Amino acid sequence: MNDNPMWDKLQSLRSAMPRSVKETEVLRVAGILLGNDPQKSAGDARQEVLRWVQRRCGGRLPPKAWGFEDFDYLAGGRNSAGVRIQTEDSDIWAIRADDPDKSVAGRIWTTEVVVGLGKEEPPRFSARLIVSSTEDQVNIVPHSPGFIQQVVEKVGLARGRYPVTAHPRIIQSEADYMELTEGLLDKNRQLPILALTIADDSTNTEMPAIDAYALNRATIGLAHVVVVPSEFTWRLTQDFGRRHSVFGGAVRAYLPGFSPDEPPYPHRLIVADRLSDENGREQCVRLMRTLAANESIHRTQINRNILTFASVRNTSLRLQQEQMSDASETEQLSMAKSRIDALERELDESKGEMDYFDAEHKSAIERAEAAEDQARSYGYRIHSLTAQLKEQGGTSSIESDLPETWPQFTMWVDENLSGLVVLAPRARKNSKNPQFENMGLTIRCLKWLAETGRSHFLQGGGSIREAEVEAGIRNAHCGGDQFEFDWQGNRYTADWHIKNGGNTRDPSRCLRIYYCWDDASQQIVVADLPAHRRTGAT
C-alpha cells in the first residue's frame, strides 16, 4: 500500500478506465512490379489485392472499389477504404482493410497496400501489416499476407535486383552456387537470405530439417529462402571460412551487408542439434519469421520505400479541397472535416511509429548496458585466469594464425585480444583499408599492449614511458597530440601512443596507435590506428 492516499485513488480510477488500444507495426514489404506493360502490372496487382480483401470483408466491395476509385466500405469491424490520386506525372492507388482476429477478442489486423505508377518508371508496390490491441504485449509470429504470394505468382515482384520467388530456391548447379555467393556478398542486397542446409547423411537432397516451402510463404517479400545441399555447403566453408558458413543441417540468416571479413555474430546461426526435435524446429521457424519481419521495419523507410495509406488519403483530400474553392460552405466544411480526420490518422500513425522506435531505443540501451556488464565480468575473469596460469608456470602469450588482409584485422583482434585490448569505433573504421602497409607490425604492437602494457597498468612498477616495443618502435605519452573520444557511452582521453621513429609522415610507413587505459573494464582501449592523427599540434 502506498503511503499517499491520493495515489491509491488515482490507481483505482486508472484500473476502472477502459484500456487504451495500441498499434504495433508487424512488417513492411516493398518492391518493383515486374512485366513489360507497367499499366497492366499495376492493374493486375490491384486486382489481386482486392480479391484478397473481398474474401475478408464480410460482404461485397462496392463497384467503385473494382474500378480503382475512392471508396469506403463499413462492415462492423471489417472496414475497408480506397483512394486514388491521378496526375499528369503519377497514378497512386492505396487501400486499407481491417480484419478482426479470429481467436483473440479486441485484436484487429490492418493491412495497407499502395501501388504507384510514375512516368517511364516501373510500378512500385508496398504493403504494411499492423495489429491493434489492448494487450500489454502482443505475442505473434509474423506471416506475410497471402496477397503477396498472389502478386508474386501472377505479376512478379523484385526487391532491388533480386526477384521475389514464390518457392524456395534450391541450389543445384555451379551457376546457382555462384549466384548465391554473389547475392550474399552484394552490399546493395536489401533482404536477408535464410539459408537452410541439408544434413550430410540425409537421404533427401532437397529436404532440410524445417519446411522450406512453409517458411518461404511466411516470409515472402521479407526474405529470400535458399536450400543448400551438403555438396555446396562445403564450398561455402572453403570460400567464407567455417565461422561464416552454414552446413550439416543448420540454418543461418545472412543479413544485408554480410562480409566474411566482418564478425559473423549478427548473422544468426541455428545449429543442427537444435533442430533434432519438433520443439526446436518450431523455435527456429519462429525466430526466422520474426527476424525477417523486424528487419523489414528497420530497413524499409516510410515516405522513401513505402507510403502509408493515411499520407495518400491526406494528399488526395488536400487536392480535392483546393479544387473546391468555388463550392458551397457546407461542402467545403465537410471536406475540411474529412481532411482533419485524415490528418489525425496520419498523426496517430506517426506517434505509433515514434512509440515503436522509442521502445526499440530503450531495449537497445538495456541490451548495451547488459553487454557492458558482461564485458567487464569477462575482463575480470580473463585477468584472473591469466594470473592463475602464470602462477602455475604457464604462459599467456597470444599465438594464433595472423590475418592476411586488413579487413580481417578487427575480427582477429576481437577473437584473440578480447578482454585485453579493444578497438574503439574510429580504430575499427580506419583499419578497414589503411595506407599503412605493415599489418604484422601493428599486430605485434597490440600484443605488446595486451601483455606488457596491460600488466603495467594493472600492477604498476616501473614506467613504460619511452619503453621499447621492438627495434625502432616505442611507447610514449601523446603530449600535445592527445585527444578525447567516446567509447560505450563514456568520454575518454587517448593519452598514450605507440609510434615508429624516423620522423616520417608517409602514411604507408608512419605508425601510430593511440590508446588509453580503462579501469572499469581493465583493458586497453585503442582510440585510433594505424596512421598518424592530424591534430592542432600536428
XYZ file of C-alpha atoms in Angstrom:
538
model
C 0.000 0.000 0.000
C 1.335 3.423 -0.955
C 1.562 5.978 1.870
C -0.087 8.616 -0.319
C -3.909 8.090 -0.331
C -4.279 10.223 -3.470
C -2.016 7.812 -5.311
C -4.242 4.894 -4.333
C -7.319 6.757 -5.571
C -5.599 7.563 -8.856
C -4.647 3.922 -9.354
C -8.242 2.909 -8.620
C -9.529 5.337 -11.250
C -6.980 4.084 -13.770
C -7.987 0.468 -13.264
C -11.639 1.375 -13.869
C -10.878 3.119 -17.165
C -11.015 1.169 -20.444
C -7.598 0.057 -21.626
C -6.154 2.057 -24.498
C -5.665 0.472 -27.894
C -2.056 0.269 -29.042
C -0.987 -0.110 -32.664
C 2.051 -2.235 -33.477
C 3.533 -2.439 -36.941
C 4.348 -6.045 -37.736
C 6.062 -5.946 -41.128
C 6.672 -3.986 -44.331
C 7.001 -5.195 -47.915
C 8.326 -3.017 -50.732
C 9.415 -3.687 -54.277
C 9.047 -3.161 -58.008
C 6.314 -4.891 -60.006
C 7.646 -6.832 -62.989
C 6.264 -7.142 -66.508
C 6.610 -5.437 -69.883
C 3.428 -3.357 -69.515
C 3.539 -1.166 -66.363
C -0.166 -0.277 -66.587
C -1.166 -3.940 -66.788
C 1.206 -4.957 -63.977
C -0.202 -2.259 -61.696
C -3.799 -3.170 -62.589
C -3.232 -6.893 -62.046
C -1.604 -6.248 -58.660
C -4.568 -4.104 -57.571
C -6.962 -6.850 -58.659
C -5.122 -9.473 -56.608
C -5.195 -7.250 -53.526
C -8.922 -6.505 -53.962
C -9.727 -10.229 -54.294
C -7.866 -10.853 -51.042
C -9.724 -8.013 -49.280
C -13.057 -9.238 -50.704
C -12.614 -12.631 -49.015
C -12.220 -10.927 -45.626
C -14.646 -8.007 -45.734
C -17.761 -9.940 -44.717
C -19.720 -8.811 -47.785
C -19.166 -7.410 -51.247
C -16.942 -4.469 -52.023
C -18.695 -1.643 -53.926
C -18.253 -1.276 -57.715
C -16.077 1.804 -57.142
C -13.509 -0.409 -55.431
C -13.198 -2.629 -58.518
C -12.893 0.483 -60.673
C -9.901 1.560 -58.541
C -11.809 4.660 -57.413
C -12.169 6.212 -53.961
C -14.482 4.177 -51.733
C -15.413 3.487 -48.110
C -16.857 0.158 -47.028
C -18.164 -0.206 -43.458
C -18.931 -3.701 -42.172
C -18.769 -3.804 -38.366
C -15.043 -4.084 -37.770
C -14.220 -5.314 -41.278
C -13.972 -1.831 -42.735
C -12.136 -1.056 -45.960
C -11.273 2.163 -47.749
C -9.586 3.042 -51.011
C -8.182 6.210 -52.515
C -6.592 7.099 -55.833
C -4.566 10.111 -56.963
C -4.086 10.672 -60.683
C -1.973 13.494 -62.087
C -0.036 14.038 -65.291
C 3.075 12.536 -63.704
C 1.749 9.836 -61.373
C -1.029 7.398 -60.566
C -1.175 6.270 -56.926
C -3.746 3.796 -55.614
C -3.989 2.855 -51.932
C -6.230 0.604 -49.876
C -6.640 -0.040 -46.163
C -8.543 -3.045 -44.777
C -9.354 -4.114 -41.207
C -9.845 -7.741 -40.173
C -10.677 -8.832 -36.577
C -8.534 -11.626 -35.174
C -10.356 -14.938 -35.228
C -9.103 -16.107 -31.828
C -8.214 -13.026 -29.729
C -11.050 -10.642 -28.869
C -10.305 -6.965 -29.460
C -7.323 -7.620 -31.705
C -7.630 -6.040 -35.163
C -5.332 -6.676 -38.115
C -4.939 -3.771 -40.538
C -3.396 -4.171 -43.973
C -2.298 -1.264 -46.156
C -1.248 -1.540 -49.789
C -0.036 1.173 -52.163
C 0.566 0.714 -55.897
C 2.188 3.679 -57.626
C 2.966 4.477 -61.247
C 5.279 7.203 -62.490
C 6.350 8.346 -65.922
C 8.889 5.990 -67.501
C 9.291 4.096 -64.222
C 8.307 0.564 -63.239
C 5.297 0.412 -60.910
C 6.101 0.403 -57.214
C 4.358 -1.855 -54.721
C 4.337 -1.592 -50.937
C 2.397 -3.136 -48.068
C 2.216 -2.800 -44.298
C 0.709 -5.109 -41.686
C -0.404 -3.507 -38.413
C -2.062 -5.040 -35.358
C -4.204 -3.044 -32.906
C -4.897 -4.455 -29.450
C -5.381 -3.588 -25.787
C -2.899 -6.314 -24.838
C 0.188 -5.148 -22.961
C 2.318 -7.334 -25.201
C 1.173 -8.829 -28.489
C 2.703 -12.281 -28.856
C 2.512 -13.209 -32.521
C 4.636 -14.999 -35.095
C 4.658 -12.736 -38.185
C 3.437 -14.081 -41.515
C 3.490 -12.261 -44.828
C -0.087 -11.520 -46.066
C -1.418 -14.013 -48.597
C -1.836 -11.471 -51.384
C 1.963 -11.045 -51.532
C 2.218 -14.643 -52.745
C -0.542 -13.988 -55.288
C 1.121 -10.824 -56.611
C 4.450 -12.646 -56.921
C 2.863 -15.546 -58.826
C 0.532 -13.535 -61.087
C 2.541 -10.338 -61.678
C 6.085 -10.634 -60.354
C 7.872 -8.620 -57.680
C 11.522 -7.683 -57.141
C 13.437 -6.031 -54.317
C 16.438 -4.289 -55.779
C 17.987 -6.529 -58.438
C 16.669 -9.741 -56.879
C 13.229 -11.137 -57.781
C 10.969 -12.361 -55.003
C 10.230 -16.046 -55.626
C 7.044 -17.954 -54.874
C 9.051 -21.015 -53.810
C 12.371 -21.528 -52.016
C 15.373 -21.627 -54.275
C 17.279 -24.930 -54.279
C 20.972 -24.745 -55.159
C 21.514 -27.433 -57.799
C 24.340 -26.270 -60.044
C 27.561 -24.316 -60.153
C 25.663 -21.363 -61.644
C 23.171 -21.483 -58.753
C 26.006 -21.509 -56.238
C 27.785 -18.566 -57.868
C 24.545 -16.547 -57.833
C 24.094 -17.387 -54.144
C 27.574 -16.237 -53.148
C 27.240 -13.121 -55.292
C 23.988 -12.296 -53.510
C 25.464 -12.947 -50.071
C 28.324 -10.520 -50.722
C 26.271 -7.870 -52.532
C 26.403 -4.685 -50.423
C 23.214 -3.467 -52.127
C 21.167 -6.516 -51.145
C 18.122 -5.364 -49.176
C 16.584 -8.592 -47.843
C 18.002 -11.314 -45.568
C 18.918 -14.657 -47.101
C 17.650 -17.567 -44.997
C 19.976 -20.465 -45.830
C 18.634 -23.930 -44.966
C 21.174 -26.730 -45.278
C 20.701 -30.467 -45.608
C 22.454 -32.904 -43.298
C 25.275 -34.927 -44.843
C 23.536 -38.225 -44.065
C 20.100 -37.149 -45.345
C 18.515 -39.371 -47.991
C 16.523 -36.439 -49.427
C 18.815 -33.875 -51.029
C 16.031 -31.272 -51.210
C 14.508 -31.639 -47.729
C 16.101 -29.643 -44.871
C 15.087 -30.110 -41.240
C 12.423 -27.389 -41.429
C 9.766 -26.932 -44.120
C 11.387 -24.583 -46.632
C 8.156 -24.068 -48.586
C 6.166 -23.054 -45.498
C 8.963 -20.713 -44.407
C 9.043 -19.154 -47.884
C 5.276 -18.493 -47.760
C 5.606 -16.935 -44.311
C 8.498 -14.643 -45.284
C 7.748 -13.939 -48.949
C 8.684 -10.343 -49.690
C 10.620 -10.187 -46.407
C 13.485 -12.605 -47.104
C 14.943 -14.949 -49.712
C 14.751 -18.628 -48.672
C 17.509 -20.842 -50.115
C 18.071 -24.591 -49.676
C 21.769 -25.535 -49.823
C 22.626 -29.263 -50.266
C 25.689 -30.614 -48.479
C 27.979 -30.604 -51.536
C 27.605 -26.822 -51.757
C 27.905 -26.105 -48.034
C 31.494 -27.342 -48.226
C 32.070 -24.723 -50.907
C 30.657 -22.066 -48.596
C 33.086 -23.156 -45.898
C 36.010 -23.037 -48.320
C 35.030 -19.604 -49.643
C 33.947 -17.880 -46.406
C 35.540 -19.912 -43.616
C 33.892 -22.193 -41.097
C 32.666 -19.420 -38.796
C 30.806 -17.642 -41.599
C 29.458 -20.769 -43.267
C 26.405 -22.939 -42.599
C 26.372 -26.716 -43.015
C 25.319 -30.098 -41.639
C 21.594 -29.382 -41.473
C 21.958 -25.991 -39.749
C 20.060 -22.804 -40.638
C 21.535 -19.322 -40.943
C 20.110 -15.845 -41.605
C 22.554 -13.793 -43.679
C 21.596 -10.153 -43.161
C 22.281 -7.432 -45.747
C 25.866 -6.216 -45.515
C 27.352 -9.667 -44.896
C 31.114 -9.977 -45.339
C 33.483 -12.833 -44.443
C 35.875 -10.139 -43.194
C 33.380 -8.976 -40.542
C 32.374 -10.743 -37.303
C 29.764 -13.443 -38.012
C 27.649 -12.854 -34.898
C 24.884 -10.637 -36.403
C 24.035 -13.426 -38.868
C 22.016 -15.783 -36.676
C 23.003 -19.439 -36.802
C 20.807 -22.312 -35.604
C 22.927 -25.461 -35.370
C 21.571 -28.825 -36.460
C 21.446 -30.234 -32.908
C 18.770 -27.680 -32.014
C 16.614 -28.903 -34.903
C 16.546 -32.541 -33.813
C 13.035 -32.370 -32.311
C 9.753 -30.677 -33.195
C 10.069 -28.029 -30.494
C 13.492 -26.980 -31.749
C 12.255 -26.782 -35.323
C 9.264 -24.657 -34.291
C 11.534 -22.286 -32.383
C 13.808 -21.954 -35.412
C 10.889 -21.124 -37.722
C 9.548 -18.620 -35.197
C 12.956 -16.969 -34.938
C 13.418 -16.723 -38.725
C 9.931 -15.299 -39.292
C 10.328 -12.752 -36.508
C 13.807 -11.772 -37.689
C 12.612 -11.240 -41.274
C 9.654 -9.111 -40.133
C 11.760 -6.982 -37.787
C 14.390 -6.429 -40.469
C 11.662 -5.289 -42.874
C 10.704 -2.476 -40.491
C 14.272 -1.441 -39.703
C 15.422 -1.416 -43.333
C 12.310 -0.073 -45.108
C 11.644 3.632 -44.627
C 8.240 5.289 -44.721
C 7.934 8.005 -47.399
C 11.029 6.620 -49.094
C 10.480 2.919 -49.731
C 6.761 2.855 -48.890
C 3.811 5.228 -48.477
C 1.202 4.989 -45.735
C -2.499 4.953 -46.546
C -3.041 7.996 -44.304
C -0.498 10.086 -46.195
C -2.031 9.162 -49.573
C -5.564 9.926 -48.374
C -4.487 13.220 -46.811
C -2.816 14.279 -50.062
C -5.930 13.302 -52.016
C -8.186 15.322 -49.700
C -5.875 18.324 -49.902
C -6.020 18.245 -53.695
C -9.805 17.931 -53.613
C -10.040 20.802 -51.144
C -8.007 23.025 -53.461
C -10.363 22.168 -56.324
C -13.449 23.072 -54.245
C -12.666 26.748 -53.819
C -15.969 27.651 -55.543
C -18.063 25.031 -53.732
C -20.658 25.823 -51.070
C -19.644 26.401 -47.460
C -21.339 23.150 -46.455
C -19.328 21.146 -48.991
C -16.103 22.891 -48.025
C -16.800 22.269 -44.333
C -17.445 18.580 -44.992
C -14.215 18.309 -46.956
C -12.304 20.135 -44.205
C -13.632 17.696 -41.596
C -12.587 14.758 -43.762
C -9.121 16.179 -44.125
C -8.858 16.811 -40.375
C -9.787 13.170 -39.774
C -7.100 12.095 -42.239
C -4.518 14.348 -40.593
C -5.403 12.956 -37.173
C -4.992 9.443 -38.522
C -1.613 10.344 -40.010
C -0.598 11.908 -36.687
C -1.654 8.769 -34.813
C 0.467 6.670 -37.169
C 3.449 8.953 -36.641
C 3.005 8.700 -32.877
C 2.759 4.936 -33.148
C 5.974 4.798 -35.143
C 7.696 7.071 -32.620
C 6.490 4.847 -29.760
C 7.848 1.790 -31.575
C 11.293 3.265 -32.101
C 11.303 4.689 -28.575
C 10.680 1.183 -27.240
C 13.402 -0.167 -29.539
C 15.772 2.543 -28.279
C 15.093 1.665 -24.643
C 15.535 -2.016 -25.410
C 18.839 -1.292 -27.171
C 20.060 0.686 -24.139
C 19.174 -2.205 -21.843
C 20.999 -4.661 -24.110
C 24.020 -2.363 -24.307
C 24.170 -1.981 -20.525
C 23.894 -5.739 -20.077
C 26.621 -6.265 -22.686
C 28.903 -3.772 -20.930
C 28.391 -5.518 -17.589
C 29.091 -8.859 -19.215
C 32.199 -7.497 -20.944
C 33.525 -6.216 -17.609
C 32.902 -9.589 -15.981
C 34.724 -11.289 -18.854
C 37.627 -8.888 -18.377
C 37.912 -9.733 -14.684
C 37.626 -13.434 -15.496
C 40.359 -13.244 -18.153
C 42.607 -11.353 -15.762
C 42.021 -13.959 -13.037
C 42.673 -16.922 -15.334
C 45.780 -15.280 -16.795
C 47.169 -14.698 -13.305
C 46.464 -18.313 -12.315
C 48.152 -19.548 -15.478
C 51.289 -17.555 -14.729
C 51.351 -18.779 -11.114
C 51.324 -22.359 -12.380
C 54.246 -21.682 -14.684
C 52.253 -21.411 -17.891
C 52.370 -18.691 -20.485
C 49.705 -16.248 -21.554
C 51.356 -15.349 -24.838
C 48.962 -14.884 -27.713
C 49.569 -17.366 -30.504
C 47.183 -17.561 -33.433
C 47.128 -17.528 -37.197
C 47.520 -13.941 -38.295
C 45.034 -12.291 -40.648
C 46.062 -11.990 -44.271
C 44.322 -8.708 -45.103
C 43.378 -5.519 -43.260
C 39.612 -6.216 -43.494
C 40.237 -9.320 -41.311
C 42.225 -7.320 -38.768
C 39.383 -6.233 -36.454
C 37.946 -9.737 -36.249
C 41.377 -11.133 -35.321
C 41.689 -8.555 -32.537
C 38.198 -9.379 -31.239
C 38.925 -13.099 -31.192
C 42.476 -13.073 -29.830
C 42.694 -9.991 -27.616
C 39.190 -9.997 -26.134
C 39.223 -8.639 -22.591
C 42.768 -7.340 -23.067
C 42.652 -4.839 -25.917
C 39.535 -3.406 -27.553
C 39.192 -1.234 -30.652
C 37.023 1.880 -30.421
C 34.783 2.694 -33.431
C 37.267 5.057 -35.123
C 40.061 2.498 -34.825
C 37.808 -0.118 -36.387
C 36.859 2.182 -39.241
C 40.396 3.346 -40.001
C 41.801 -0.188 -40.001
C 39.478 -1.411 -42.767
C 41.690 -0.313 -45.641
C 44.524 1.908 -44.398
C 47.521 3.103 -46.368
C 49.901 1.757 -43.722
C 51.434 -1.389 -45.183
C 52.861 -3.329 -42.232
C 49.882 -5.050 -40.630
C 52.166 -7.566 -38.897
C 53.923 -4.748 -37.038
C 50.569 -3.348 -35.931
C 49.551 -6.744 -34.543
C 52.850 -7.180 -32.691
C 52.333 -3.783 -31.072
C 48.826 -4.740 -29.958
C 50.223 -7.976 -28.499
C 52.729 -5.880 -26.554
C 49.872 -3.746 -25.233
C 47.866 -6.852 -24.292
C 50.758 -8.337 -22.314
C 53.395 -5.819 -21.203
C 51.278 -2.668 -21.364
C 48.253 -4.113 -19.610
C 50.367 -5.733 -16.882
C 51.926 -2.342 -16.132
C 48.550 -0.619 -15.769
C 47.259 -3.430 -13.555
C 50.280 -3.960 -11.318
C 52.349 -0.788 -11.634
C 56.085 -0.896 -11.060
C 58.481 0.968 -13.291
C 57.465 3.074 -16.236
C 56.505 2.257 -19.798
C 57.114 5.808 -20.944
C 59.604 5.661 -23.816
C 59.573 1.864 -23.468
C 60.853 -0.014 -26.498
C 58.179 -2.213 -28.052
C 60.669 -3.562 -30.595
C 63.560 -2.111 -32.555
C 62.585 1.347 -33.786
C 59.159 1.266 -32.091
C 58.484 2.935 -28.744
C 55.643 3.675 -26.372
C 55.159 7.285 -25.247
C 52.757 9.861 -23.858
C 50.815 11.695 -26.559
C 51.594 15.134 -25.153
C 50.030 17.737 -27.416
C 48.632 15.016 -29.675
C 46.281 13.625 -27.027
C 42.565 13.835 -27.832
C 39.185 12.866 -26.430
C 36.970 10.147 -27.854
C 33.758 8.292 -26.995
C 33.500 4.592 -26.284
C 30.456 2.721 -24.954
C 28.726 5.932 -23.911
C 31.663 7.400 -21.972
C 34.278 10.044 -22.785
C 37.956 9.027 -22.652
C 41.285 10.722 -23.348
C 43.779 8.984 -25.622
C 46.943 9.997 -23.764
C 49.329 7.221 -24.885
C 50.545 6.130 -28.266
C 52.913 3.662 -29.878
C 54.978 5.182 -32.676
C 57.838 4.388 -35.003
C 60.875 6.601 -35.462
C 62.263 8.317 -38.493
C 60.133 11.448 -38.234
C 58.172 10.353 -41.296
C 54.593 11.356 -42.130
C 54.337 8.996 -45.109
C 51.039 7.182 -44.303
C 52.365 3.943 -45.797
C 55.270 3.862 -43.287
C 54.171 6.060 -40.349
C 52.687 4.032 -37.478
C 50.620 5.458 -34.631
C 48.466 3.515 -32.173
C 46.604 5.915 -29.863
C 45.180 4.392 -26.711
C 44.224 4.770 -23.061
C 43.627 2.529 -20.054
C 40.078 1.841 -18.794
C 39.957 0.966 -15.107
C 36.336 -0.213 -15.248
C 36.899 -2.957 -17.831
C 40.632 -3.370 -17.072
C 41.638 -3.312 -20.706
C 43.474 -1.157 -23.220
C 41.106 0.924 -25.371
C 42.615 1.768 -28.766
C 41.139 5.048 -29.971
C 42.742 5.183 -33.413
C 45.265 3.397 -35.633
C 47.403 2.797 -37.675
C 48.070 6.252 -39.154
C 49.296 9.496 -37.628
C 46.330 11.546 -36.497
C 46.159 15.157 -37.620
C 45.549 17.450 -34.627
C 46.128 21.064 -33.694
C 49.640 20.121 -32.602
C 50.495 18.478 -35.928
